[in-house]
Each structure stands twice: as C-alpha cells, then as structure tokens.
PDB file of C-alpha atoms in Angstrom:
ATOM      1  CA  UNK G   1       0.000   0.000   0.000  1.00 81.00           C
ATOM      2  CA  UNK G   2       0.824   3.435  -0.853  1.00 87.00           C
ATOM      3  CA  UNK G   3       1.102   5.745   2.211  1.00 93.00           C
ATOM      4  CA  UNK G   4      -2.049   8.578   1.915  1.00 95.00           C
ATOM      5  CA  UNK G   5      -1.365  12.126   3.422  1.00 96.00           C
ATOM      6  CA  UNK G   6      -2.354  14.603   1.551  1.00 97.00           C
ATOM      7  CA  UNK G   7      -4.119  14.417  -1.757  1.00 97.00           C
ATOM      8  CA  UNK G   8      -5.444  17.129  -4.573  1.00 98.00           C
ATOM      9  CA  UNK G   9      -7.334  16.287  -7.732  1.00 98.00           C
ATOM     10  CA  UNK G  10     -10.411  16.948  -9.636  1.00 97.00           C
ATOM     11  CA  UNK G  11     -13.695  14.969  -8.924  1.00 98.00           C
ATOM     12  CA  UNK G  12     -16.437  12.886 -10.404  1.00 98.00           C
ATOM     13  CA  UNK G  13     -19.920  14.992  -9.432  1.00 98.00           C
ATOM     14  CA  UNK G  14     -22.140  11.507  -8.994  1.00 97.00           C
ATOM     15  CA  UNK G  15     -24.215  12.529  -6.347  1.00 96.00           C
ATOM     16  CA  UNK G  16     -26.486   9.513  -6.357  1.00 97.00           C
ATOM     17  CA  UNK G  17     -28.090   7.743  -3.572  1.00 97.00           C
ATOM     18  CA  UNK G  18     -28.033   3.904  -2.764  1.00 98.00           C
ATOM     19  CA  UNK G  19     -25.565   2.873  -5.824  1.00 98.00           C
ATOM     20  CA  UNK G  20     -25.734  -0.540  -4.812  1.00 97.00           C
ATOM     21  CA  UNK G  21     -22.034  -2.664  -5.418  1.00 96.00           C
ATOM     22  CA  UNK G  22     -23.543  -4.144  -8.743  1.00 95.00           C
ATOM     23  CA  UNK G  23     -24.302  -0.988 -10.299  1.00 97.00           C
ATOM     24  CA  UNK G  24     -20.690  -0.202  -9.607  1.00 97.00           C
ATOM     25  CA  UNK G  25     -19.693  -3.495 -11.249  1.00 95.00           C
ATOM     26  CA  UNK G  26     -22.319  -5.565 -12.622  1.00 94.00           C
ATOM     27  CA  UNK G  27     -22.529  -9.604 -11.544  1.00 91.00           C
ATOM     28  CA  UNK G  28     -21.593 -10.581 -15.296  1.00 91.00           C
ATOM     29  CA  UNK G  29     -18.134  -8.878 -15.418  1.00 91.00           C
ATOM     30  CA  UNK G  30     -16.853 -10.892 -11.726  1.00 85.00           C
ATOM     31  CA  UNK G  31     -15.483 -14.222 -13.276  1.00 83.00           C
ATOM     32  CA  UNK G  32     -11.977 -12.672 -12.794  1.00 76.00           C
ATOM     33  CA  UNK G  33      -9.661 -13.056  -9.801  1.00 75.00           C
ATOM     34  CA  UNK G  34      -7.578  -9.717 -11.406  1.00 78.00           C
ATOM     35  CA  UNK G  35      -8.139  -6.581 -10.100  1.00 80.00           C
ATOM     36  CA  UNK G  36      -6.524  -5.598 -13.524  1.00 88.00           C
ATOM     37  CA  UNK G  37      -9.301  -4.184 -16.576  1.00 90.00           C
ATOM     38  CA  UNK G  38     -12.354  -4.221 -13.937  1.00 94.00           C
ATOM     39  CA  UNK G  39     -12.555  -0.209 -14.186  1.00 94.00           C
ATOM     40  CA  UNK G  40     -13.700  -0.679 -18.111  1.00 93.00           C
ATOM     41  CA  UNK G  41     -16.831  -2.317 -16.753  1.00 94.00           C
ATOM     42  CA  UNK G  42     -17.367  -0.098 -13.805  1.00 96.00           C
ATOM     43  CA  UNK G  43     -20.563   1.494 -13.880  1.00 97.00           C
ATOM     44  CA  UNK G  44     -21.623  -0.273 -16.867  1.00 96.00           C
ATOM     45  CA  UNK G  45     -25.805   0.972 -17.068  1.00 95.00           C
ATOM     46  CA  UNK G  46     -25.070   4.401 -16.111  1.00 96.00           C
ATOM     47  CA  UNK G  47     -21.957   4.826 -18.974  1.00 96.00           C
ATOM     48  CA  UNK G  48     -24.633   3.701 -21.469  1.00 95.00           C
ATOM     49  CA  UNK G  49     -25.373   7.092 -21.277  1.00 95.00           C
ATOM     50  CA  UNK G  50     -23.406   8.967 -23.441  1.00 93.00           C
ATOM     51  CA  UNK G  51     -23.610  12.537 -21.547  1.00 94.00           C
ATOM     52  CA  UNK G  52     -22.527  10.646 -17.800  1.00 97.00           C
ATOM     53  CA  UNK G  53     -20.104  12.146 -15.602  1.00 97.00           C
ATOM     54  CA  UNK G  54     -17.750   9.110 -15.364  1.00 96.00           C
ATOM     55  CA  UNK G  55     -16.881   9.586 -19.627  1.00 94.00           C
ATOM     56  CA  UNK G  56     -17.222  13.458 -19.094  1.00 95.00           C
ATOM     57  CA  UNK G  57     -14.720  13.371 -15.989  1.00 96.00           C
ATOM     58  CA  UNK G  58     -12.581  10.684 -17.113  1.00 94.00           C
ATOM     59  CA  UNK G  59      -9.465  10.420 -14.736  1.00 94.00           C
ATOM     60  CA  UNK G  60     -10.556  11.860 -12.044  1.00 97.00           C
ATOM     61  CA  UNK G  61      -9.130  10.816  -8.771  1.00 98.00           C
ATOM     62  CA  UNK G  62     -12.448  11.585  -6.738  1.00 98.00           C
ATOM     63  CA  UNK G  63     -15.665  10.466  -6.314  1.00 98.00           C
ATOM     64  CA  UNK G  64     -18.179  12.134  -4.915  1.00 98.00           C
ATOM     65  CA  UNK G  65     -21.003  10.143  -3.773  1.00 98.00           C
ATOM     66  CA  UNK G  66     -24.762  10.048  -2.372  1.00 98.00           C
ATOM     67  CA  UNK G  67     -25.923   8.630   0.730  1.00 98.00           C
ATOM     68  CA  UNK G  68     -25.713   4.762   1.133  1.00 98.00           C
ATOM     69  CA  UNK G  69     -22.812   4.268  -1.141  1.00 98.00           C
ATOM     70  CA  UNK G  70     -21.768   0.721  -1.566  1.00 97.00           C
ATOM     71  CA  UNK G  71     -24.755  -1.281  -0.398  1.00 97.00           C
ATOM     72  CA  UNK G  72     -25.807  -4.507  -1.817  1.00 93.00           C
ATOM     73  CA  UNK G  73     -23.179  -7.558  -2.104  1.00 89.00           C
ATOM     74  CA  UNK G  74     -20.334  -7.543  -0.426  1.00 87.00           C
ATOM     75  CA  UNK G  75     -18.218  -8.027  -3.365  1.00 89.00           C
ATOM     76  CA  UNK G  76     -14.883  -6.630  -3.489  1.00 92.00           C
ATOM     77  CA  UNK G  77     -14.682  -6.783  -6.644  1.00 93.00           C
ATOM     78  CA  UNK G  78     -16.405  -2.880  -5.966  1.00 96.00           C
ATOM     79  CA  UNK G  79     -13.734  -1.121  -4.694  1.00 96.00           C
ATOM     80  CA  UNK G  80     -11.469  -3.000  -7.044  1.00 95.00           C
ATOM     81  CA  UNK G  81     -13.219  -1.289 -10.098  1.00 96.00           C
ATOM     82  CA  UNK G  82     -12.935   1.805  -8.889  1.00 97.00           C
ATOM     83  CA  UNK G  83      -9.299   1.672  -8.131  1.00 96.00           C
ATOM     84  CA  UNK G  84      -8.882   0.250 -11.826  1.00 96.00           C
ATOM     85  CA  UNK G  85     -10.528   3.439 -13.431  1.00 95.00           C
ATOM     86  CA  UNK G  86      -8.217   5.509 -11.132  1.00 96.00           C
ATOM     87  CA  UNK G  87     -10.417   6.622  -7.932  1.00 97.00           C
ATOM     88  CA  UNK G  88      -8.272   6.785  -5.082  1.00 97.00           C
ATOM     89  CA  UNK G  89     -11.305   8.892  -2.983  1.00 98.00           C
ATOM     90  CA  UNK G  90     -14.600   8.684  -2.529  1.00 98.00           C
ATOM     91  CA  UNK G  91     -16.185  11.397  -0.454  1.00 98.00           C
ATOM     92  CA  UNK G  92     -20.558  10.670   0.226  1.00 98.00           C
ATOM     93  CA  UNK G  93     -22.397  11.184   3.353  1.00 98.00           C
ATOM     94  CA  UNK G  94     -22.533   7.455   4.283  1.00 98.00           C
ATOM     95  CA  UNK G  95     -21.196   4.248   3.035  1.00 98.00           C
ATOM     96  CA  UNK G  96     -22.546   0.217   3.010  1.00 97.00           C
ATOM     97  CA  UNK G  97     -20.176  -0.997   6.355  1.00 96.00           C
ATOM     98  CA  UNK G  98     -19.136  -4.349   4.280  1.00 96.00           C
ATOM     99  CA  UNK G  99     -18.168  -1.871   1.112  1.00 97.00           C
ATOM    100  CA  UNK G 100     -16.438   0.831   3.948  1.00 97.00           C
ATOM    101  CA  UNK G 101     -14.477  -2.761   5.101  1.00 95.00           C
ATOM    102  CA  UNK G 102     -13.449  -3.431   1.944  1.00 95.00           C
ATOM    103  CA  UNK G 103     -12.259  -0.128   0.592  1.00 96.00           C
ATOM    104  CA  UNK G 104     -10.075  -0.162   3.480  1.00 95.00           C
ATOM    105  CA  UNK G 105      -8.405  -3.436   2.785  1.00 92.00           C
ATOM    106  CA  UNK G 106      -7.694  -2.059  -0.598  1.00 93.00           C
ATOM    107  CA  UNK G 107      -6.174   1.556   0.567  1.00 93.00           C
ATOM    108  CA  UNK G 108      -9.371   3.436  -0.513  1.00 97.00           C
ATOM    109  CA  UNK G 109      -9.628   6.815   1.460  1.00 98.00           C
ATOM    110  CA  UNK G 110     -13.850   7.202   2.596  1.00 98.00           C
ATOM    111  CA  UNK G 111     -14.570  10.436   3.214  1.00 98.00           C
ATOM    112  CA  UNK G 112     -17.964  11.220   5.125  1.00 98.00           C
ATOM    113  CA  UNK G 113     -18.854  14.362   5.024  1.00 98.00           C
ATOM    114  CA  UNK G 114     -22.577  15.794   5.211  1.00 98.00           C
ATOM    115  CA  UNK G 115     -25.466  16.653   2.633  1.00 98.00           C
ATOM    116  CA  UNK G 116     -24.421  20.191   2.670  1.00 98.00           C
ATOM    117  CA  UNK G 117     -21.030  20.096   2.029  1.00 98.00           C
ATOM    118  CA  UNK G 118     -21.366  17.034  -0.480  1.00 98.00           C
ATOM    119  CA  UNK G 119     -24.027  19.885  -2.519  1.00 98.00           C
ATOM    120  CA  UNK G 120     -20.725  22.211  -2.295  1.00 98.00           C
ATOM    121  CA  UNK G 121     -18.245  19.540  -3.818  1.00 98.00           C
ATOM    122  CA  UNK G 122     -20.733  18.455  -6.542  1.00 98.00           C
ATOM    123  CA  UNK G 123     -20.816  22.428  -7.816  1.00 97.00           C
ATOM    124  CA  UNK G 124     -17.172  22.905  -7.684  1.00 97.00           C
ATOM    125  CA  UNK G 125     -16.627  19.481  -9.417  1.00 97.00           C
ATOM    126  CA  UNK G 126     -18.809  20.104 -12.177  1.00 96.00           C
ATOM    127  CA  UNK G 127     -16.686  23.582 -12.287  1.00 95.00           C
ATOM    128  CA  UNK G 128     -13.517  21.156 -13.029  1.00 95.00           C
ATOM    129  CA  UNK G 129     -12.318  22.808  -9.602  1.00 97.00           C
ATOM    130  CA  UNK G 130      -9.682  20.187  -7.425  1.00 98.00           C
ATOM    131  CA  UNK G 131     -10.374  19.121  -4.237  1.00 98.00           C
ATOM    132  CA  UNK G 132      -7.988  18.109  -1.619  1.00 98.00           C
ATOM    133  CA  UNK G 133      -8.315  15.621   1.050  1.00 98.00           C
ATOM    134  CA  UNK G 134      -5.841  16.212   3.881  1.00 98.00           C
ATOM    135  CA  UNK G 135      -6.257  12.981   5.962  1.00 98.00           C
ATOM    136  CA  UNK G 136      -3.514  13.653   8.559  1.00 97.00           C
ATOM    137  CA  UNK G 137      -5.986  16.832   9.634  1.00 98.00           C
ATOM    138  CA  UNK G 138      -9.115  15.194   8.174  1.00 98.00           C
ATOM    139  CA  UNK G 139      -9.953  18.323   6.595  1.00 98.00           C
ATOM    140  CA  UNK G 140     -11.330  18.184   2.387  1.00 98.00           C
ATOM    141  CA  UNK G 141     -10.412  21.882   1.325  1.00 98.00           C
ATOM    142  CA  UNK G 142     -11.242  23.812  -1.998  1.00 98.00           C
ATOM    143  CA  UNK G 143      -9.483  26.799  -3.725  1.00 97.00           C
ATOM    144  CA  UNK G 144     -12.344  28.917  -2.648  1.00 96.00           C
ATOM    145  CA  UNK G 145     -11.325  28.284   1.225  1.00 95.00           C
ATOM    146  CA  UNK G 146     -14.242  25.586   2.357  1.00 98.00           C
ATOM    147  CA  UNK G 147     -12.998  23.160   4.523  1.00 98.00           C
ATOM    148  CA  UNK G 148     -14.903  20.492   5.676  1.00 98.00           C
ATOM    149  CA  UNK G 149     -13.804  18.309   8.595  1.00 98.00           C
ATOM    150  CA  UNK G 150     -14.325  14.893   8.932  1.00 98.00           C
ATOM    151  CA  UNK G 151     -14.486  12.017  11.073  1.00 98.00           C
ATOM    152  CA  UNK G 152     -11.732   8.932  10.543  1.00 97.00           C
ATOM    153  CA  UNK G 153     -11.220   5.504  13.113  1.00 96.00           C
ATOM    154  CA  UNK G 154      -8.060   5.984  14.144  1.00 96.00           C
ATOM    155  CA  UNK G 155      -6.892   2.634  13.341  1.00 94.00           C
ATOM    156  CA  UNK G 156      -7.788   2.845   9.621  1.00 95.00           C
ATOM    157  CA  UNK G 157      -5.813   6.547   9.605  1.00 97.00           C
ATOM    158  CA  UNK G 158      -3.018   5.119  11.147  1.00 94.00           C
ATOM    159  CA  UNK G 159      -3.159   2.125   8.135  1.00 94.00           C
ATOM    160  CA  UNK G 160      -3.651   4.367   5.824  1.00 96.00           C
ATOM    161  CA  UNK G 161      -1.137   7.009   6.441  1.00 96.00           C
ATOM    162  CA  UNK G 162       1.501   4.443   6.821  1.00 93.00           C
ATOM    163  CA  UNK G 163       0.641   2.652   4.109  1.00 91.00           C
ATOM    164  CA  UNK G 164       0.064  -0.917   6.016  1.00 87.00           C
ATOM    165  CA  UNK G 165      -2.099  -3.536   5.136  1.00 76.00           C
ATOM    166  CA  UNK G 166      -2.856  -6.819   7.026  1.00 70.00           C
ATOM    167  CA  UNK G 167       0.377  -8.406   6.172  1.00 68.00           C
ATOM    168  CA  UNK G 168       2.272  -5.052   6.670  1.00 67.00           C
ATOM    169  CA  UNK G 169       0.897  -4.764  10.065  1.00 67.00           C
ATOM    170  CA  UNK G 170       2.101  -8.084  10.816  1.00 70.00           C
ATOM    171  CA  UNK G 171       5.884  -7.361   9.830  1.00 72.00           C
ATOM    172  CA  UNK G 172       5.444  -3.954  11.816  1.00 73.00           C
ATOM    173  CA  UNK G 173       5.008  -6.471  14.788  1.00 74.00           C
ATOM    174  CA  UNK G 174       7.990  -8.828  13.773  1.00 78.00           C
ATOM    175  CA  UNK G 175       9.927  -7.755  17.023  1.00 80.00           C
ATOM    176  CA  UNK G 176       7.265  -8.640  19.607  1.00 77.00           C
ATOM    177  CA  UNK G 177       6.282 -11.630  17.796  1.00 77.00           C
ATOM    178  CA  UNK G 178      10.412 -12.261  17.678  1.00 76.00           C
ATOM    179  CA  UNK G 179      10.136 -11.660  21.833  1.00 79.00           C
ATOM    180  CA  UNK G 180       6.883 -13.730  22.299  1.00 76.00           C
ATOM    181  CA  UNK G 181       8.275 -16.803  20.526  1.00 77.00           C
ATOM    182  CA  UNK G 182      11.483 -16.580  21.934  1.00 77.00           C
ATOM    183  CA  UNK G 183       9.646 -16.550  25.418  1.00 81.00           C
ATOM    184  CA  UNK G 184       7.381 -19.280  24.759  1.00 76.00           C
ATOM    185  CA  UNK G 185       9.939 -21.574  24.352  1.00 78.00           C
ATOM    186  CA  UNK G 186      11.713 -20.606  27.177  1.00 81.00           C
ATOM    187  CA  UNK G 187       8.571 -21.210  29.355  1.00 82.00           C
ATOM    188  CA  UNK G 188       7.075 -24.220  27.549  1.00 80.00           C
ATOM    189  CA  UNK G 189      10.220 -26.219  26.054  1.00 80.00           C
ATOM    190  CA  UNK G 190       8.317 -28.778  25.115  1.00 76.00           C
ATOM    191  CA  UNK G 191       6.178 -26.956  22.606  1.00 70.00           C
ATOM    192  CA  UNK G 192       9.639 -26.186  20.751  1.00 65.00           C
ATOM    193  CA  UNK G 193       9.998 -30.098  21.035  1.00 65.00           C
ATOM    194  CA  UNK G 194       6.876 -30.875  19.343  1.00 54.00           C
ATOM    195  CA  UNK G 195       7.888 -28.139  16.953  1.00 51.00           C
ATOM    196  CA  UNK G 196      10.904 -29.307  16.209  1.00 51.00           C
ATOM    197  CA  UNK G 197       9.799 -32.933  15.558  1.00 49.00           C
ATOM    198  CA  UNK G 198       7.188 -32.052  13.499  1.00 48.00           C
ATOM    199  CA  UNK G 199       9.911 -30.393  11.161  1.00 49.00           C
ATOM    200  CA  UNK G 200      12.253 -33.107  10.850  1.00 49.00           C
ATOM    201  CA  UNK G 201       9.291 -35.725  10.019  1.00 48.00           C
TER     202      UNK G 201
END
C-alpha cells in the first residue's frame, strides 16, 4: 500500500443515492480473480449514457457520492473497479459498512462528510475545480477556502497514512512476535519439542 497524506485532484460529481455494489460493477463482469481491466466495466448501465459524468470526468481521482454508497453484495470486486478506473477517494455522506471494510483493505480513502457540504463539492466538481483531502488533519479543502472536517477511526488513519495492510501490520510487529516466541519456548520447552519434531518428520 501506498502511504495517503495529503491528496489534490479533480472529482467525479455523482451525487447519487443507494448505488448498490452491482451498479458499480455488474454480476456478469466478476469471473476474474484480477483486479486488472475491472474499471472498463465499472458502472456499466449508467456509462450507457453517453452525456454521464464518469466519460465526461474521465481520470478523475475523486468520487463524490450520495448517501448509502456501496450497499448490496459484499463483493470486493467494488472497490477493485474503482481503483482500476483511477479513484483513489470517494467522499458521500454514508457508506454500506461491508463496502467501507473493503475499501479499506484495498487503501481506498472514505470520506464522510454531510449533505451540505457534499451539494458544495458536486458544484465545484462540475466547475472542473480540485479538491484536496488532507487525511492527517481530516480536513477536504477547496481553492475557494471551504474546509470540511471529517471524522476517521483511528486505526484505519493510522493504516492508511503508513501505508500498512494486514500483512504489513504483521511485519510492523515482527519484534514482539520475535520476543513472544522466543519466550514461549523458554517457558514451555516442550512446545519447541513438538515443533521441532514435526519439522524433521
């Protein structure tokens, strides 16, 4: 994972409510274990369209979202499409908690901010006006001096500023687990034993 700070780009003005997680990528397009291509099917119905925001704000870093975001399925497949077509951010009032999960695991920043200031970033994204999400102060700021604050766990800030995933978290705690093995088998030789014999069998 990518360590995430501080972040400026332009936005996707969505704005709609309850986008379930197979509007965002549709049932037919999941017989793939890649992440890889998935954006290209992302938002499949609504792209039909040829005047939708996605085509109209291709490469946009940001997403901003209505109420609900993510419900439906929990297939993370989701947040996997939209990290394929480039979206590093999605800012909405509330998300689905299995989609919220999910983005996580995959170094998605969630951004909750309410109605009000979601009406705000809609106008200044359809503008073609950045946005930037400054996680260490969870503050989204705009040229035109909003600033929004917003709420983060502080577990999932502490992941994502650091850049650690499950596995990285587990080779952050290499020392203690170093010091907890090496104690084990000073208190309970005979689990080393056993250890040992199951190795040489």
């Amino acid at each position: 994972m990518q360590p995430f700070t501080t972040f400026t780009g332009q936005a996707i003005p969505f704005g709609a409510e309850n986008i379930d997680t197979d509007v965002i990528i549709p049932a037919r397009f999941l017989k793939t274990i890649s992440r890889t291509g998935l954006g290209r099917h992302a938002f499949t119905v609504i792209r039909a369209n040829p005047d939708n925001v996605f085509d109209s704000h291709a490469g946009a870093p940001i997403l901003i979202a209505g109420d609900n975001f993510g419900c439906g399925s929990s297939r993370e497949h989701a947040p996997w499409a939209l990290a394929d077509m480039g979206i590093k951010v999605v800012i909405a009032p509330s998300f689905a908690d299995i989609f919220s999960g999910n983005a996580f695991k995959n170094a998605m920043v969630l951004v909750v901010l309410p109605q009000d200031a979601i009406d705000r970033l809609m106008d200044l994204a359809m503008e073609g006006q950045p946005i930037t999400i400054d996680l260490e102060n969870q503050i989204v700021t705009t040229p035109y001096q909003d600033r929004f604050a917003f709420p983060m766990d502080p577990f999932r800030k502490h992941c994502l500023m650091n850049g650690l995933d499950e596995i990285g978290l587990t080779i952050a705690m290499d020392a203690d687990i170093a010091l907890h093995e090496a104690r084990l088998v000073a208190q309970r030789p005979w689990i080393a034993g056993a250890a040992t014999a199951g190795a040489a069998g």
